[in-house]
PDB file of C-alpha atoms in Angstrom:
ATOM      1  CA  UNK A   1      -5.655 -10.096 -22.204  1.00 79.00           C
ATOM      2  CA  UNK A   2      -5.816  -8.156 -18.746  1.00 95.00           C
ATOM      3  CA  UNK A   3      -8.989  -5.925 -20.049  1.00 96.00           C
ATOM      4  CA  UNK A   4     -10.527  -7.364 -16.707  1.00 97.00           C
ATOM      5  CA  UNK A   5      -8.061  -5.959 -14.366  1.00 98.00           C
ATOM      6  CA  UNK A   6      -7.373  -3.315 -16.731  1.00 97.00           C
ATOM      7  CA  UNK A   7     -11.002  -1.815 -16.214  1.00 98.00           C
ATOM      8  CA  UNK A   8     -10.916  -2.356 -12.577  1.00 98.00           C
ATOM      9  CA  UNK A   9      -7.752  -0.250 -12.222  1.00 98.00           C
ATOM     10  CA  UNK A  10      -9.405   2.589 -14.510  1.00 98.00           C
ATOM     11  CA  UNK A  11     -12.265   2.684 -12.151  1.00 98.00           C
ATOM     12  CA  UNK A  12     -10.512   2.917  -8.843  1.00 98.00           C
ATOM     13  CA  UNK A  13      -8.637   6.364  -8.091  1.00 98.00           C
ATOM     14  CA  UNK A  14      -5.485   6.863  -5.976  1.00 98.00           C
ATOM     15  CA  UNK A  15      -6.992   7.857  -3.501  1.00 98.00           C
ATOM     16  CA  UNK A  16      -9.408   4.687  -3.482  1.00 98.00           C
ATOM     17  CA  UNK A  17      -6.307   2.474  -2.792  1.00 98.00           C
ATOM     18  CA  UNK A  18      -5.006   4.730  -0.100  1.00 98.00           C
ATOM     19  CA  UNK A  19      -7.956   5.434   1.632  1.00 97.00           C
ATOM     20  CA  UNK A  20      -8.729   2.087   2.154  1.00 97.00           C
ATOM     21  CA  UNK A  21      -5.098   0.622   2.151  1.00 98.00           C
ATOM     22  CA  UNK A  22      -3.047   3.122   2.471  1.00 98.00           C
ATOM     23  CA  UNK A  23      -1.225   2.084  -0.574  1.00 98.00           C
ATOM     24  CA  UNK A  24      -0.515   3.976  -4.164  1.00 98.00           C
ATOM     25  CA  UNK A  25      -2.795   2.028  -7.082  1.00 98.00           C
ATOM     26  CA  UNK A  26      -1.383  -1.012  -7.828  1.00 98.00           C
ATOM     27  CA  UNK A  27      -0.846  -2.564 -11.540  1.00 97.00           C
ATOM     28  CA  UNK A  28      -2.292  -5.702 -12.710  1.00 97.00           C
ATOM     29  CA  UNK A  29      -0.472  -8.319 -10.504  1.00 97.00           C
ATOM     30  CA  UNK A  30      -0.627  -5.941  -7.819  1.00 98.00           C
ATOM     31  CA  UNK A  31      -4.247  -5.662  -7.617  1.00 98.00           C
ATOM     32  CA  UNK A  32      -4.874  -9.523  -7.799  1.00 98.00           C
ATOM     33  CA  UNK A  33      -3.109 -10.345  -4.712  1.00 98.00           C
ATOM     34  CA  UNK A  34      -4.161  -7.371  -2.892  1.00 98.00           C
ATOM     35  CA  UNK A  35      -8.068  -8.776  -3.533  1.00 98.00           C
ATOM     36  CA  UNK A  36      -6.556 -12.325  -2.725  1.00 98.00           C
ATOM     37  CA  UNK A  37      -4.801 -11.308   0.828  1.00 97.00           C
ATOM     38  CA  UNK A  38      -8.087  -9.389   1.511  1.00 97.00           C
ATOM     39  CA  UNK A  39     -10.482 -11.792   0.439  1.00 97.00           C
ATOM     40  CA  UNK A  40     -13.374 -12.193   3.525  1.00 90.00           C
ATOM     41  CA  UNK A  41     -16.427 -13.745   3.676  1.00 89.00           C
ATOM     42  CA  UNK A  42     -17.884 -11.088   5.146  1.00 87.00           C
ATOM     43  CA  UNK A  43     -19.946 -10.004   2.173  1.00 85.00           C
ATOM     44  CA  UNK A  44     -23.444 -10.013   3.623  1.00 78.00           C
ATOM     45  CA  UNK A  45     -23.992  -6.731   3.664  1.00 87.00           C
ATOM     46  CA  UNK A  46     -23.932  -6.328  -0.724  1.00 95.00           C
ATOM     47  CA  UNK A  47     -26.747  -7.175  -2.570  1.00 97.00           C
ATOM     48  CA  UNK A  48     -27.144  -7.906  -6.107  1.00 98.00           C
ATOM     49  CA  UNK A  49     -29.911  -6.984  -8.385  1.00 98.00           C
ATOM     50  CA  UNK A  50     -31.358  -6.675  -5.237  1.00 97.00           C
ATOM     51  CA  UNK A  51     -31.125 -10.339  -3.529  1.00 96.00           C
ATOM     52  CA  UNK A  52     -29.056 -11.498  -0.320  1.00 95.00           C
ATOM     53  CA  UNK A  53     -25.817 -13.608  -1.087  1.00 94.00           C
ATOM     54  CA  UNK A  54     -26.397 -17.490   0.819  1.00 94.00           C
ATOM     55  CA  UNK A  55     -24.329 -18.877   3.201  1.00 94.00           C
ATOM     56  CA  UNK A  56     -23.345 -21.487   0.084  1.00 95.00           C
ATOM     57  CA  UNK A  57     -22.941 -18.190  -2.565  1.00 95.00           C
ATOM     58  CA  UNK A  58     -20.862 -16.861   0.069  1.00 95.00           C
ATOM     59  CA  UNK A  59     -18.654 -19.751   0.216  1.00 96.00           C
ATOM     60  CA  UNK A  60     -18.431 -20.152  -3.285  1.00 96.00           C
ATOM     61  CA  UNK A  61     -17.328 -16.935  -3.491  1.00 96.00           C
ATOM     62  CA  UNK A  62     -15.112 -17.056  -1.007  1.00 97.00           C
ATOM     63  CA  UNK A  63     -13.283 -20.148  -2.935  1.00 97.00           C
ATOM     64  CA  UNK A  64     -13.202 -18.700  -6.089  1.00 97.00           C
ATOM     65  CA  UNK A  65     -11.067 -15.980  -5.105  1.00 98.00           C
ATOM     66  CA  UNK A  66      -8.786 -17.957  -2.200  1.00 97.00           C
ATOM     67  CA  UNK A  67      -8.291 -20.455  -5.557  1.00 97.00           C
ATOM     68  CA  UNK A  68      -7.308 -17.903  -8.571  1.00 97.00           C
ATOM     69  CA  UNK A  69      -4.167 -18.496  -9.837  1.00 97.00           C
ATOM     70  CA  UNK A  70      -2.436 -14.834 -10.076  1.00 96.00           C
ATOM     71  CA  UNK A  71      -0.287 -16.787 -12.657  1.00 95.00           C
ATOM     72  CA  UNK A  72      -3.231 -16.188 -15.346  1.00 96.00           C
ATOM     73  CA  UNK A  73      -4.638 -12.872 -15.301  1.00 95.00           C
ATOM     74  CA  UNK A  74      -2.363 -12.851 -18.609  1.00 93.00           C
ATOM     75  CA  UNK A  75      -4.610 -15.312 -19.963  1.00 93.00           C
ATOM     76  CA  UNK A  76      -7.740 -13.336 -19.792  1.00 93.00           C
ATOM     77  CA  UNK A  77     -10.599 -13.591 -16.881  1.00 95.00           C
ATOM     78  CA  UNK A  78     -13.852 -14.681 -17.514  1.00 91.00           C
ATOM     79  CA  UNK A  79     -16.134 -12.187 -15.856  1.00 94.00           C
ATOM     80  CA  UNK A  80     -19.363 -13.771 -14.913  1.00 93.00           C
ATOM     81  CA  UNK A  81     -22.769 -12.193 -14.299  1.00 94.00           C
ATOM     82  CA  UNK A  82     -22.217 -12.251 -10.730  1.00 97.00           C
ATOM     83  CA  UNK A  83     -18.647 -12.205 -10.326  1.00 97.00           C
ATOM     84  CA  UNK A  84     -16.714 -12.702  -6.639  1.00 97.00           C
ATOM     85  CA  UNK A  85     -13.984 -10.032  -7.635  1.00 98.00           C
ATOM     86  CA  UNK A  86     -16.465  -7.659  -7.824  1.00 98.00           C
ATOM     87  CA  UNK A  87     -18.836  -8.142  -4.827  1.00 97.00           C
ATOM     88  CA  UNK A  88     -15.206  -8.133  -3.525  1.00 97.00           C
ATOM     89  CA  UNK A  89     -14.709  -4.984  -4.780  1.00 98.00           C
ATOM     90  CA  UNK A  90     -17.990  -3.265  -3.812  1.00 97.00           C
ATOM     91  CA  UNK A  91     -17.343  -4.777  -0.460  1.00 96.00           C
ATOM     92  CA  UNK A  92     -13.657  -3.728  -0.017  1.00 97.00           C
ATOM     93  CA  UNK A  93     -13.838  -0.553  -1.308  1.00 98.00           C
ATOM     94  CA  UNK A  94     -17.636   0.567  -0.484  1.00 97.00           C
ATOM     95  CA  UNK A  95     -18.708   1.170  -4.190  1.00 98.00           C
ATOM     96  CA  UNK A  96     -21.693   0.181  -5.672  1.00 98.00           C
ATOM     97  CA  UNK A  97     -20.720  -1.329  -9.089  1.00 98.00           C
ATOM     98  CA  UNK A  98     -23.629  -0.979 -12.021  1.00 98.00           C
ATOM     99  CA  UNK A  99     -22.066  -4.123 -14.832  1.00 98.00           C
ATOM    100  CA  UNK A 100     -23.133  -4.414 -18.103  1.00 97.00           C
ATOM    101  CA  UNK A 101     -23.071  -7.957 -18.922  1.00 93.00           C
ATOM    102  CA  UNK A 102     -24.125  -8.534 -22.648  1.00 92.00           C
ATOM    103  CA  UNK A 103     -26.615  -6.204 -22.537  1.00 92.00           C
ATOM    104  CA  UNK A 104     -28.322  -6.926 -19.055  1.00 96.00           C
ATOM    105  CA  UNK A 105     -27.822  -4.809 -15.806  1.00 98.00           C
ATOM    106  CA  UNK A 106     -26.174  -6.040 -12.650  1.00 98.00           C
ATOM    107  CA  UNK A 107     -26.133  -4.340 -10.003  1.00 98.00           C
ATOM    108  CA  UNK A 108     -23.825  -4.813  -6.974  1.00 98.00           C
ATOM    109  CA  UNK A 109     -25.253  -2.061  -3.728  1.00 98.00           C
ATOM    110  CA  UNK A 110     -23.369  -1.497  -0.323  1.00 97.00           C
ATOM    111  CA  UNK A 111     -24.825   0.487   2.076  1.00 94.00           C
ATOM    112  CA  UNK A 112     -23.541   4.395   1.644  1.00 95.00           C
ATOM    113  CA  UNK A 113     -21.239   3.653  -0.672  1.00 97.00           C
ATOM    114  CA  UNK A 114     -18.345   5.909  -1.799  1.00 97.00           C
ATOM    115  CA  UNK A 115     -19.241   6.009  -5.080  1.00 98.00           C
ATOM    116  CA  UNK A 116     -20.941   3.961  -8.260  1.00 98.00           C
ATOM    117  CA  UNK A 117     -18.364   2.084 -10.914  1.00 98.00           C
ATOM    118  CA  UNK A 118     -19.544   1.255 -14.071  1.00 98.00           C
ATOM    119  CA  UNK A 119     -18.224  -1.181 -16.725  1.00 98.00           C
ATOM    120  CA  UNK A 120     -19.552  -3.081 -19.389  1.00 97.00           C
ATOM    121  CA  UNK A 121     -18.492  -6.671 -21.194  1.00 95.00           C
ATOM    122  CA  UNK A 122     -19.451  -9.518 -23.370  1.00 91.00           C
ATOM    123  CA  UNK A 123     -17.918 -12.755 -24.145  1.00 85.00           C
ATOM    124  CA  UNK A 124     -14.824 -11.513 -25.389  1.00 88.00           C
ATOM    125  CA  UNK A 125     -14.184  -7.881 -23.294  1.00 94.00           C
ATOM    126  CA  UNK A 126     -14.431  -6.027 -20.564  1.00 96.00           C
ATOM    127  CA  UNK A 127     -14.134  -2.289 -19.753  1.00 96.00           C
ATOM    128  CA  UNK A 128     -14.306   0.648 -17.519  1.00 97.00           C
ATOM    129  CA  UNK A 129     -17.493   3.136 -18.930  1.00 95.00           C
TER     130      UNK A 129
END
């Protein structure tokens, strides 16, 4: 079950990857340890639903990501309503992301971003609208 890094991929162009690393898309794999090498802490400038991340949220974040094992995106991810890979993403890449999490909005903002991503889930799925 990749559907997580599945939808991600669908969502990001070519060009996103090589304007911001120079790079061609990546698959699966790929894209996990590209968001792992480039994980920061540096995320204080994306809000979501509209609040300021903590120092502590921050960190958490932060830890989340330094401590994935790229051995299980096989396995299925477990997106949660606000997820590190993707105030990650939003960061990395400048998009705002709009998730549908089991119904309810989330919204992840940068300032001027690039463009808006949307995807939806629920317990079991995630995808790329």
């Amino acid at each position: 079950m990749t559907c997580f890094w599945d939808g991600i991929l669908k969502g990001l162009s070519n060009e996103d990857f090589n304007r911001v690393f120079n790079i061609n898309k990546p698959n699966n794999r790929g894209l996990v340890k590209l968001l792992i090498d480039n994980n920061s802490k540096e995320t204080k400038n994306i809000t979501w639903n509209g609040d300021i991340f903590t120092n502590k949220q921050i960190e958490e974040n932060y830890e989340h990501i330094k401590n994935f094992d790229i051995n299980s995106i096989k396995k299925g991810y477990l997106c949660s309503v606000c997820d590190p890979f993707l105030i990650l993403i939003s960061k990395l890449f400048n998009v705002n992301i709009n998730h549908r999490y089991c119904g309810h909005l989330m919204k992840y903002r940068v300032t001027n971003p690039i463009k808006t991503l949307n995807f939806s889930s629920n317990t079991g799925h995630f995808t790329c609208l």
